[in-house]
Coordinates of C-alpha atoms in Angstrom, one line a residue:
Chain L
M24 CA 84.9 103.7 106.2
R25 CA 88.3 105.4 105.9
V26 CA 91.0 103.3 104.5
V27 CA 94.6 104.4 104.2
V28 CA 97.1 103.0 101.7
A29 CA 100.5 103.4 103.1
S30 CA 103.9 101.9 103.2
G31 CA 107.2 102.7 105.0
K32 CA 109.1 103.1 101.6
G33 CA 108.4 105.1 98.5
G34 CA 107.9 103.5 95.2
T35 CA 106.4 100.2 96.7
G36 CA 103.0 101.0 94.7
K37 CA 100.8 103.0 97.2
T38 CA 99.3 105.1 94.4
T39 CA 98.9 102.2 92.2
V40 CA 97.0 100.3 94.8
A41 CA 95.0 103.4 96.0
V42 CA 93.9 104.5 92.4
N43 CA 93.1 100.9 91.3
L44 CA 91.1 100.2 94.5
A45 CA 89.3 103.5 94.0
L46 CA 88.4 102.4 90.3
S47 CA 87.3 99.1 91.6
L48 CA 84.6 100.3 93.9
P49 CA 81.2 101.7 92.7
E50 CA 81.9 104.9 94.3
C51 CA 84.3 106.4 96.7
T52 CA 86.3 109.5 97.6
L53 CA 90.1 109.5 97.0
V54 CA 92.2 111.7 98.8
D55 CA 96.0 112.2 97.9
C56 CA 97.6 113.1 101.0
D57 CA 101.1 112.7 99.4
V58 CA 101.2 116.6 99.1
E59 CA 104.9 116.6 98.4
E60 CA 104.5 114.6 95.3
P61 CA 100.9 114.0 94.7
N62 CA 100.2 111.5 91.8
C63 CA 96.9 110.1 91.8
A64 CA 95.4 112.7 89.5
L65 CA 97.8 111.5 86.8
F66 CA 96.2 108.1 86.5
L67 CA 92.6 109.5 86.5
P68 CA 90.7 111.3 83.7
T69 CA 89.9 114.3 85.5
N70 CA 90.6 117.9 85.5
L71 CA 91.6 119.4 88.8
E72 CA 90.2 122.7 90.0
K73 CA 91.8 124.6 92.8
I74 CA 89.2 125.0 95.6
E75 CA 91.4 126.4 98.3
N76 CA 94.8 127.9 99.5
V77 CA 96.0 126.4 102.5
V78 CA 97.3 129.1 104.9
A79 CA 99.7 128.9 108.0
R80 CA 99.3 131.3 110.8
I81 CA 102.5 133.4 111.1
P82 CA 103.1 136.5 113.5
K83 CA 102.8 139.9 111.9
F84 CA 105.3 142.5 113.4
D85 CA 104.6 146.2 114.1
L86 CA 108.1 147.4 114.6
S87 CA 106.7 150.7 115.7
K88 CA 105.6 149.2 118.9
C89 CA 108.6 146.8 119.1
T90 CA 111.2 147.8 121.7
Y91 CA 113.5 144.7 120.7
C92 CA 113.5 143.1 123.9
G93 CA 114.0 139.8 122.5
Q94 CA 111.5 137.8 124.4
C95 CA 109.9 136.5 121.3
A96 CA 113.2 135.2 120.0
D97 CA 113.9 133.5 123.4
F98 CA 110.6 131.8 123.5
C99 CA 110.5 130.5 119.9
Q100 CA 111.5 126.9 120.0
F101 CA 112.0 126.8 116.2
N102 CA 114.6 129.6 115.8
A103 CA 112.1 131.5 113.6
I104 CA 112.8 135.0 115.1
A105 CA 116.2 136.5 115.8
V106 CA 116.4 139.9 117.6
I107 CA 119.4 142.0 117.3
K108 CA 119.9 144.6 120.1
S109 CA 120.8 147.3 117.5
K110 CA 117.1 147.3 116.6
N111 CA 116.7 144.6 114.1
L112 CA 114.3 141.9 114.1
L113 CA 114.5 138.9 111.6
F114 CA 111.7 136.6 110.8
Y115 CA 112.3 133.1 109.1
E116 CA 108.8 132.3 108.1
N117 CA 109.7 129.0 107.0
L118 CA 110.9 127.9 110.4
C119 CA 107.7 129.0 112.1
H120 CA 105.2 126.5 113.2
G121 CA 102.5 129.1 113.8
C122 CA 102.2 128.2 117.5
G123 CA 101.2 131.8 118.4
G124 CA 103.7 132.0 121.4
C125 CA 105.4 135.0 120.4
E126 CA 102.3 136.8 120.2
L127 CA 101.2 136.0 123.7
I128 CA 104.7 136.7 125.2
C129 CA 105.2 140.3 123.4
P130 CA 104.9 142.7 126.3
T131 CA 104.2 145.7 124.0
G132 CA 101.5 144.3 121.7
A133 CA 103.8 144.6 118.7
I134 CA 102.9 141.1 117.3
S135 CA 99.5 140.2 115.9
E136 CA 98.4 137.4 113.8
G137 CA 99.0 137.1 109.8
V138 CA 98.9 134.2 107.5
R139 CA 100.7 133.1 104.4
K140 CA 100.1 130.6 101.7
I141 CA 101.9 127.3 102.1
G142 CA 99.9 125.0 99.6
E143 CA 96.7 124.4 97.7
I144 CA 93.9 121.8 97.7
H145 CA 92.4 120.7 94.4
H146 CA 89.4 118.8 93.6
G147 CA 88.1 116.9 90.5
I148 CA 85.4 114.3 89.8
T149 CA 85.6 111.3 87.5
D150 CA 82.3 109.3 86.9
H151 CA 82.5 107.6 90.3
I152 CA 85.5 109.0 92.1
D153 CA 85.7 112.3 93.8
L154 CA 89.3 113.2 94.1
F155 CA 90.9 115.6 96.4
V156 CA 94.7 116.6 96.1
G157 CA 96.8 118.4 98.3
K158 CA 100.0 120.2 97.0
I159 CA 102.5 121.9 99.0
D160 CA 104.3 124.9 97.5
V161 CA 107.8 124.1 96.4
G162 CA 110.3 125.1 99.1
E163 CA 107.9 124.7 101.9
P164 CA 109.2 122.4 104.6
M165 CA 106.1 121.4 106.3
A166 CA 103.6 119.1 104.8
T167 CA 101.6 118.4 107.8
P168 CA 99.4 121.4 108.0
V169 CA 98.3 120.8 104.2
I170 CA 97.5 117.1 105.2
K171 CA 95.4 118.3 108.1
R172 CA 93.4 120.6 105.9
I173 CA 92.8 118.2 103.1
K174 CA 91.6 115.6 105.4
S175 CA 89.1 118.0 107.3
I176 CA 87.7 119.2 103.6
A177 CA 87.1 115.7 102.4
L178 CA 85.6 114.3 105.5
K179 CA 83.2 117.4 105.5
E180 CA 82.4 117.0 101.9
S181 CA 82.0 113.4 101.6
N182 CA 80.1 110.6 103.1
K183 CA 81.3 107.9 100.6
P184 CA 83.9 105.1 101.3
M185 CA 87.2 107.1 101.5
I186 CA 90.5 106.1 100.4
F187 CA 93.7 108.0 101.5
D188 CA 97.0 107.7 99.6
S189 CA 99.7 108.3 102.3
P190 CA 103.2 109.8 101.7
P191 CA 106.0 107.6 102.2
G192 CA 107.9 107.0 105.3
V193 CA 106.8 106.9 109.0
A194 CA 107.4 110.5 110.0
C195 CA 104.8 113.3 110.5
P196 CA 103.2 113.6 107.2
A197 CA 102.4 109.7 107.1
I198 CA 101.3 109.6 110.5
E199 CA 98.9 112.5 110.2
T200 CA 97.5 110.6 107.2
M201 CA 96.9 107.5 109.2
R202 CA 95.4 109.1 112.3
G203 CA 91.9 108.4 112.6
A204 CA 91.6 105.8 109.9
D205 CA 89.6 102.6 110.2
F206 CA 92.1 100.4 108.6
C207 CA 95.5 100.8 107.0
I208 CA 96.5 98.9 103.9
L209 CA 100.5 98.5 103.7
V210 CA 101.8 97.9 100.4
S211 CA 105.2 96.1 100.4
E212 CA 107.7 94.4 98.0
P213 CA 109.1 91.1 98.7
T214 CA 112.7 92.2 99.0
P215 CA 114.9 93.2 102.1
F216 CA 114.2 97.0 101.6
G217 CA 110.4 96.1 101.4
L218 CA 110.4 93.9 104.6
H219 CA 112.6 96.3 106.6
D220 CA 110.3 99.3 105.7
L221 CA 107.2 97.3 106.3
K222 CA 108.3 96.5 109.8
L223 CA 108.5 100.5 110.3
A224 CA 105.0 100.8 109.1
V225 CA 103.5 98.0 111.0
G226 CA 105.0 99.7 114.1
V227 CA 103.2 103.0 113.2
T228 CA 99.9 101.3 112.7
R229 CA 100.3 99.5 116.1
R230 CA 101.1 102.7 117.9
L231 CA 98.2 104.4 116.4
R232 CA 95.9 101.3 117.1
I233 CA 94.8 100.8 113.5
P234 CA 94.2 97.4 112.1
C235 CA 96.4 96.6 108.9
G236 CA 96.8 94.1 106.4
V237 CA 99.6 93.8 103.6
V238 CA 99.3 94.0 99.7
V239 CA 102.4 92.3 98.2
N240 CA 103.4 94.3 95.1
R241 CA 105.9 92.9 92.5
E242 CA 105.3 89.3 93.7
G243 CA 108.0 87.1 92.2
I244 CA 110.8 89.7 92.1
G245 CA 112.4 88.6 95.6
D246 CA 111.6 85.9 97.9
D247 CA 109.0 84.7 100.5
R248 CA 110.3 87.1 103.5
I249 CA 107.1 89.1 103.5
D250 CA 105.0 86.0 103.9
R251 CA 107.0 84.6 106.9
Y252 CA 107.0 87.8 108.5
C253 CA 103.3 88.3 108.2
A254 CA 102.6 84.8 109.5
I255 CA 104.7 85.4 112.6
E256 CA 102.9 88.7 113.2
R257 CA 99.4 87.6 112.3
I258 CA 99.0 90.2 109.7
P259 CA 96.7 89.2 106.9
I260 CA 98.2 89.4 103.4
L261 CA 95.2 90.9 101.5
M262 CA 96.3 90.4 98.1
K263 CA 99.4 89.9 95.8
I264 CA 100.1 91.9 92.6
K265 CA 102.4 89.9 90.3
E266 CA 105.7 91.4 89.1
S267 CA 105.0 92.3 85.5
R268 CA 106.9 94.5 82.9
E269 CA 103.3 95.2 81.3
I270 CA 102.2 96.6 84.6
A271 CA 105.2 98.6 84.8
E272 CA 104.8 100.0 81.3
L273 CA 100.9 100.7 81.7
Y274 CA 102.0 102.6 85.1
S275 CA 104.8 104.6 83.1
N276 CA 102.1 105.9 80.6
G277 CA 99.7 106.8 83.7
I278 CA 97.4 103.9 82.8
P279 CA 95.7 102.1 86.0
F280 CA 96.6 98.6 85.3
T281 CA 92.9 97.5 86.2
N282 CA 91.9 99.1 83.1
K283 CA 93.7 96.5 81.1
F284 CA 93.5 93.6 83.5
L285 CA 89.8 93.7 84.5
G286 CA 90.3 90.4 86.7
Y287 CA 92.1 92.6 89.2
R288 CA 89.0 94.8 89.6
Q289 CA 87.2 92.1 91.3
M290 CA 90.1 91.3 93.3
F291 CA 90.3 94.8 94.8
L292 CA 86.7 94.7 95.2
N293 CA 87.0 91.4 97.4
L294 CA 89.9 93.2 99.1
Y295 CA 87.7 96.0 100.2
K296 CA 84.8 93.7 101.2
S297 CA 87.3 91.7 103.3
I298 CA 88.6 94.8 105.1
E299 CA 84.9 95.9 105.8
K300 CA 84.3 92.4 107.3
M301 CA 87.6 92.6 109.4
I302 CA 86.6 96.0 110.8
S303 CA 83.0 95.0 111.6
D304 CA 84.3 91.9 113.3
S305 CA 86.6 93.7 115.3
R306 CA 84.1 96.2 116.4
R307 CA 81.7 93.4 117.3
A308 CA 84.7 91.8 119.4
D309 CA 85.2 95.1 121.1
R310 CA 81.5 95.4 122.1
S311 CA 81.3 91.9 123.4
Chain H
M18 CA 135.8 118.2 101.2
K19 CA 132.9 117.6 98.6
E20 CA 129.4 116.4 99.0
I21 CA 127.1 114.6 96.5
T22 CA 123.4 114.0 97.4
I23 CA 121.3 111.5 95.5
I24 CA 117.6 112.4 95.7
S25 CA 114.3 111.8 93.9
G26 CA 111.0 113.1 93.9
K27 CA 109.5 109.9 94.2
G28 CA 110.5 107.0 96.3
G29 CA 111.5 103.7 94.9
T30 CA 113.2 105.2 91.9
G31 CA 116.6 103.5 92.8
K32 CA 118.5 106.1 95.0
T33 CA 119.7 103.6 97.3
T34 CA 120.7 101.0 94.7
I35 CA 122.7 103.7 92.8
T36 CA 124.2 105.1 96.2
A37 CA 125.3 101.5 97.2
A38 CA 126.8 101.1 93.6
F39 CA 128.7 104.4 94.1
A40 CA 129.9 103.3 97.6
S41 CA 131.8 100.2 95.8
L42 CA 133.2 102.5 93.3
A43 CA 134.3 105.5 95.2
K44 CA 137.7 105.8 97.0
N45 CA 138.3 107.7 100.1
T46 CA 134.7 108.5 100.9
V47 CA 132.3 108.6 103.8
M48 CA 128.9 107.4 103.1
A49 CA 125.6 108.9 104.8
D50 CA 122.1 107.7 104.6
C51 CA 119.9 110.7 105.0
D52 CA 116.6 108.9 104.3
V53 CA 116.0 109.0 108.0
D54 CA 112.4 107.9 107.8
A55 CA 113.0 104.6 105.8
P56 CA 116.9 104.2 105.8
D57 CA 117.6 101.1 103.7
L58 CA 121.4 101.8 102.9
H59 CA 122.7 99.8 105.9
I60 CA 121.0 96.7 104.7
I61 CA 123.5 96.6 101.8
L62 CA 126.6 98.2 103.4
D63 CA 126.3 95.9 106.6
P64 CA 127.9 98.2 109.0
R65 CA 129.7 97.4 112.0
V66 CA 128.4 100.0 114.5
R67 CA 131.1 102.1 116.2
Q68 CA 129.3 105.0 118.1
R69 CA 125.7 105.7 118.7
F70 CA 124.8 109.3 119.8
P71 CA 121.1 110.0 121.1
F72 CA 119.1 112.4 118.7
Y73 CA 117.1 115.0 120.6
G74 CA 114.4 116.3 118.1
M75 CA 111.7 118.6 119.4
K76 CA 110.8 118.9 122.9
V77 CA 107.7 117.7 124.4
A78 CA 105.4 119.2 127.2
M79 CA 105.1 117.3 130.3
K80 CA 102.5 117.7 133.0
D81 CA 102.6 117.7 136.8
E82 CA 99.2 116.2 137.5
A83 CA 99.5 117.1 141.1
K84 CA 99.7 121.0 140.3
C85 CA 97.1 120.8 137.3
T86 CA 93.6 122.5 138.1
Q87 CA 92.2 121.6 134.8
C88 CA 91.5 125.2 134.0
G89 CA 91.8 124.6 130.3
E90 CA 94.2 127.5 129.3
C91 CA 96.7 125.0 127.8
R92 CA 94.0 123.2 125.6
K93 CA 92.7 126.7 124.8
H94 CA 95.9 128.0 123.3
C95 CA 97.5 124.9 121.8
R96 CA 97.2 125.2 118.2
F97 CA 98.2 121.6 117.4
D98 CA 95.3 120.0 119.1
A99 CA 97.9 118.2 121.6
I100 CA 95.8 118.5 124.5
D101 CA 92.7 116.2 124.8
E102 CA 89.5 116.9 126.5
H103 CA 90.7 115.6 129.9
F104 CA 93.6 117.9 129.5
N105 CA 96.2 115.3 128.8
I106 CA 99.1 116.0 126.6
I107 CA 99.1 113.8 123.5
D108 CA 102.9 113.2 123.0
D109 CA 102.6 112.2 119.2
V110 CA 100.9 115.6 118.4
C111 CA 102.8 117.9 120.7
E112 CA 105.3 120.0 118.8
G113 CA 107.1 121.2 121.8
C114 CA 106.2 124.8 121.1
G115 CA 105.9 125.8 124.7
V116 CA 102.7 127.8 124.5
C117 CA 101.0 125.6 127.1
Q118 CA 103.9 126.0 129.6
L119 CA 103.6 129.9 129.0
V120 CA 99.9 130.1 129.7
C121 CA 99.7 127.6 132.6
R122 CA 99.0 129.7 135.7
E123 CA 99.8 126.8 138.0
K124 CA 103.3 126.1 136.5
A125 CA 102.2 122.6 135.9
I126 CA 103.7 122.2 132.5
R127 CA 107.4 121.9 131.6
L128 CA 109.1 121.3 128.2
L129 CA 111.5 118.4 128.2
D130 CA 114.1 117.4 125.6
R131 CA 112.9 114.0 124.1
I132 CA 115.1 111.5 122.5
S133 CA 113.7 111.0 119.2
G134 CA 116.2 108.7 117.5
S135 CA 120.0 108.0 117.3
I136 CA 122.9 109.1 115.1
I137 CA 125.0 106.1 114.3
V138 CA 128.9 105.8 112.9
S139 CA 129.7 102.6 111.6
E140 CA 132.6 101.1 109.6
T141 CA 131.6 99.2 106.5
R142 CA 133.7 97.3 103.7
F143 CA 133.7 100.7 101.9
G144 CA 134.7 102.8 104.6
P145 CA 133.0 104.8 107.3
F146 CA 129.2 105.2 107.3
V147 CA 126.8 107.6 109.1
H148 CA 123.2 107.1 109.5
G149 CA 120.2 108.2 111.5
E150 CA 117.4 106.3 113.1
L151 CA 114.2 108.2 113.8
R152 CA 112.1 106.3 116.5
I153 CA 108.7 105.5 115.1
A154 CA 106.2 108.3 115.1
E155 CA 109.0 110.8 116.0
E156 CA 109.2 114.1 114.0
A157 CA 112.1 116.5 113.1
S158 CA 113.4 114.2 110.4
G159 CA 115.0 117.4 108.7
K160 CA 116.9 118.3 111.8
L161 CA 118.1 114.6 112.1
V162 CA 119.3 114.9 108.4
T163 CA 121.2 117.8 109.3
L164 CA 123.0 116.2 112.2
V165 CA 123.6 113.2 110.1
R166 CA 125.4 115.4 107.5
K167 CA 127.3 117.2 110.3
K168 CA 128.5 113.8 111.8
A169 CA 129.5 112.7 108.3
R170 CA 131.7 115.8 107.8
E171 CA 133.3 115.2 111.3
V172 CA 134.1 111.7 110.5
A173 CA 135.4 112.8 107.0
L174 CA 137.7 115.2 108.5
E175 CA 138.9 113.1 111.0
K176 CA 139.7 110.1 108.6
G177 CA 141.1 112.2 106.1
R178 CA 138.3 111.6 103.7
D179 CA 137.5 113.9 100.7
L180 CA 134.0 112.9 99.4
I181 CA 130.8 112.4 101.2
I182 CA 128.0 110.5 99.3
I183 CA 124.5 111.1 100.7
D184 CA 121.6 108.8 100.1
G185 CA 118.8 111.4 100.3
P186 CA 115.0 111.2 101.3
P187 CA 112.2 111.1 98.8
G188 CA 110.0 114.2 98.3
I189 CA 110.7 118.1 98.4
G190 CA 109.9 118.6 102.0
C191 CA 111.7 119.4 105.1
P192 CA 114.3 116.1 104.9
A193 CA 114.9 116.7 101.2
I194 CA 115.9 120.4 101.9
A195 CA 118.2 119.7 104.6
A196 CA 119.8 116.9 102.6
I197 CA 120.6 119.0 99.5
S198 CA 121.4 122.5 101.0
G199 CA 125.0 123.3 100.7
S200 CA 125.7 120.2 98.7
N201 CA 128.2 120.4 95.8
L202 CA 126.2 118.3 93.6
V203 CA 122.8 116.8 93.5
L204 CA 121.9 113.7 91.3
A205 CA 118.4 113.5 90.8
V206 CA 117.0 110.0 89.9
T207 CA 113.9 109.7 87.9
E208 CA 111.9 107.2 86.0
P209 CA 110.3 107.4 82.7
T210 CA 106.8 107.2 84.0
V211 CA 104.3 110.2 84.1
S212 CA 104.6 110.6 87.8
G213 CA 108.5 110.3 87.7
A214 CA 108.4 113.1 85.1
H215 CA 106.0 115.0 87.3
D216 CA 108.1 114.7 90.5
L217 CA 111.3 115.5 88.5
E218 CA 109.9 118.9 87.9
R219 CA 109.3 119.7 91.4
V220 CA 112.6 118.3 92.6
L221 CA 114.4 120.3 90.0
N222 CA 112.6 123.4 91.2
L223 CA 113.7 122.5 94.5
T224 CA 117.4 122.3 93.7
N225 CA 117.1 125.6 91.6
H226 CA 115.4 127.3 94.5
F227 CA 118.2 126.4 96.7
G228 CA 121.0 127.0 94.0
V229 CA 122.5 123.5 94.0
E230 CA 124.0 122.1 90.8
T231 CA 122.0 119.1 89.7
V232 CA 122.4 116.2 87.2
V233 CA 120.0 113.7 86.2
C234 CA 119.9 109.8 86.1
I235 CA 116.9 108.1 84.4
N236 CA 116.6 104.9 85.8
K237 CA 114.6 101.9 84.1
S238 CA 114.8 103.9 81.1
S239 CA 113.9 101.2 78.8
I240 CA 110.4 100.6 80.1
N241 CA 109.2 103.6 78.3
P242 CA 111.5 104.9 75.6
D243 CA 109.1 107.8 74.8
N244 CA 108.9 109.3 78.2
T245 CA 112.7 108.6 78.3
N246 CA 113.2 110.9 75.3
K247 CA 111.0 113.5 76.7
I248 CA 112.7 113.6 80.0
R249 CA 116.0 113.8 78.1
E250 CA 114.7 116.8 76.0
F251 CA 113.1 118.4 79.1
C252 CA 116.7 118.3 80.8
E253 CA 118.3 119.7 77.6
S254 CA 116.0 122.6 77.5
K255 CA 117.0 123.3 81.1
G256 CA 120.6 123.0 80.6
L257 CA 120.9 119.7 82.7
E258 CA 123.3 117.0 81.9
V259 CA 121.7 113.3 81.9
V260 CA 124.6 111.4 83.4
G261 CA 123.1 108.0 83.3
E262 CA 120.2 105.8 81.5
I263 CA 119.9 102.7 83.4
P264 CA 117.9 100.0 81.4
Y265 CA 115.1 98.0 83.5
D266 CA 116.6 94.9 84.7
N267 CA 115.8 92.6 87.5
C268 CA 119.4 92.2 88.6
A269 CA 119.2 95.3 90.6
T270 CA 116.6 93.6 92.8
K271 CA 118.5 90.3 92.9
A272 CA 121.6 92.1 94.0
M273 CA 119.7 93.6 96.9
V274 CA 118.1 90.3 97.9
A275 CA 121.8 89.1 97.9
G276 CA 122.7 91.8 100.1
M277 CA 125.4 93.0 97.6
T278 CA 125.9 96.3 95.6
L279 CA 125.4 95.9 92.0
I280 CA 129.0 96.5 91.2
E281 CA 129.8 93.5 93.5
F282 CA 127.1 91.3 92.1
T283 CA 127.1 91.5 88.5
D284 CA 129.1 92.9 85.5
C285 CA 125.7 93.2 83.6
P286 CA 124.9 96.4 81.4
I287 CA 123.4 98.3 84.2
A288 CA 126.5 98.0 86.3
K289 CA 128.6 99.2 83.3
E290 CA 126.2 102.2 82.9
I291 CA 126.5 103.0 86.7
K292 CA 130.4 102.9 86.3
N293 CA 130.1 105.3 83.4
M294 CA 127.7 107.6 85.2
W295 CA 130.3 107.7 88.3
S296 CA 133.0 108.7 86.1
K297 CA 131.1 111.5 84.8
I298 CA 130.2 112.7 88.2
Q299 CA 133.9 112.5 89.3
N300 CA 134.7 114.7 86.3
R301 CA 131.9 117.1 87.5
L302 CA 133.1 117.1 91.3
K303 CA 136.8 117.3 90.0
I304 CA 137.7 114.5 92.2
E305 CA 140.4 111.9 91.5
D306 CA 140.1 108.2 91.2

């Protein structure tokens, strides 16, 4: 089963939920897809080992064959190539999406395929969690290729239950993380910001046709607006985590709160089982 | 005209709360929300919308079924897996690169502009406000950030305002880069947590990479005094000024639930600390009160 932990907004507790859920299961694979700011490993006793460089395909220019006709620059939708008629060609590799169109269009065969490094995949093991972490290189704008790569590595290597920690937001990186998941846990806070961003995240799961449920974090700081919204939209509230300075302090020291409050482990395990049941029920309903 | 951008490596560190508080302290400014993925500043600023402009993000490939012979060239060449086994284009995945159009022998594919969201100009009780709305599952958020900033500059010029306060996105990717490049000052908000410190380093590498002057605010500083010390020492070693340390207090959330800025809501210690921080930033930016 593939479960993604997401939320429209950052800082709602995605990593907290992902890590504590992982710790509460007998065994699982945890995939940190927040490649801009991967944090899962900070909460787990594991040494990460780099297993792969993530590379992006970029064009390689053989200027001895180039006639500076400018067709590659005209074609490029991302403005990654500029050709100056006085025989100069500029390539902005950060803008390149690696579509390969310039290579196809070049009439003189001056463009071939090259690669450049954009990120890294790391791996670590604790007693019962297999952890994969993606990291984008600083200054690289595109996270999605690193997320695609880490997903494909994790899916190839593991047949345990899989938990994906999503990046915040509802744009490309979050959507790439959610794509293909069996279920999406949306972490939210009972505040106006929390509800606003939850609505966006629910919109994404509906568009991708992934069933979802909500974990309310910091229960007690705001009001009951999340409950009211979920009741109207028929979205199950899977669990609530109380607002607690102690949990915030544990978090600040990199300690998963289920290490201290063991009762929450059973709650996370129950949460996971209820998700399993929801998925199998909906599959049965689909078949009949 | 000056621009200050408030960012954080990690989401939920209090960027928007601080930005909104600045809005009620600053004079003669334009506010811009560049967290286009999850824009929240409008919830506090309560804008009256004046203008709305369509945002054309990336292009999207469209296929003319009548001309398609299902030869499969498009699928073979698409590097984004945006064409499925029945040779349909998957809009969500299409990056609009145009390779399918290029290789299609039947000229069955065209690239079209797609409306990916809007840019909205409003009036608020603190002055003009520009924000972006990205449609769900749309990409090109970096491009939208750039356009929101451009529109904010236009509004500032038009209305004779000399400062733009930008609520930035979390992370260090495309939207964050677009939100800080060319800004006069970045305020990096962090928390004294292991993840906060980790993300601050990555964010500072980014502002350094783009050569933008940066100051730091440690939010919820009292939650872990040891880590607060460590961050303070780390900043000192890098020659960065810590302009504010805001203690942990629920009144920030209460103000948000009430739809007010902290400055409007209360005169508690954290509101005072933010006022203090704002005057340090004014000094840095050399702007008048």
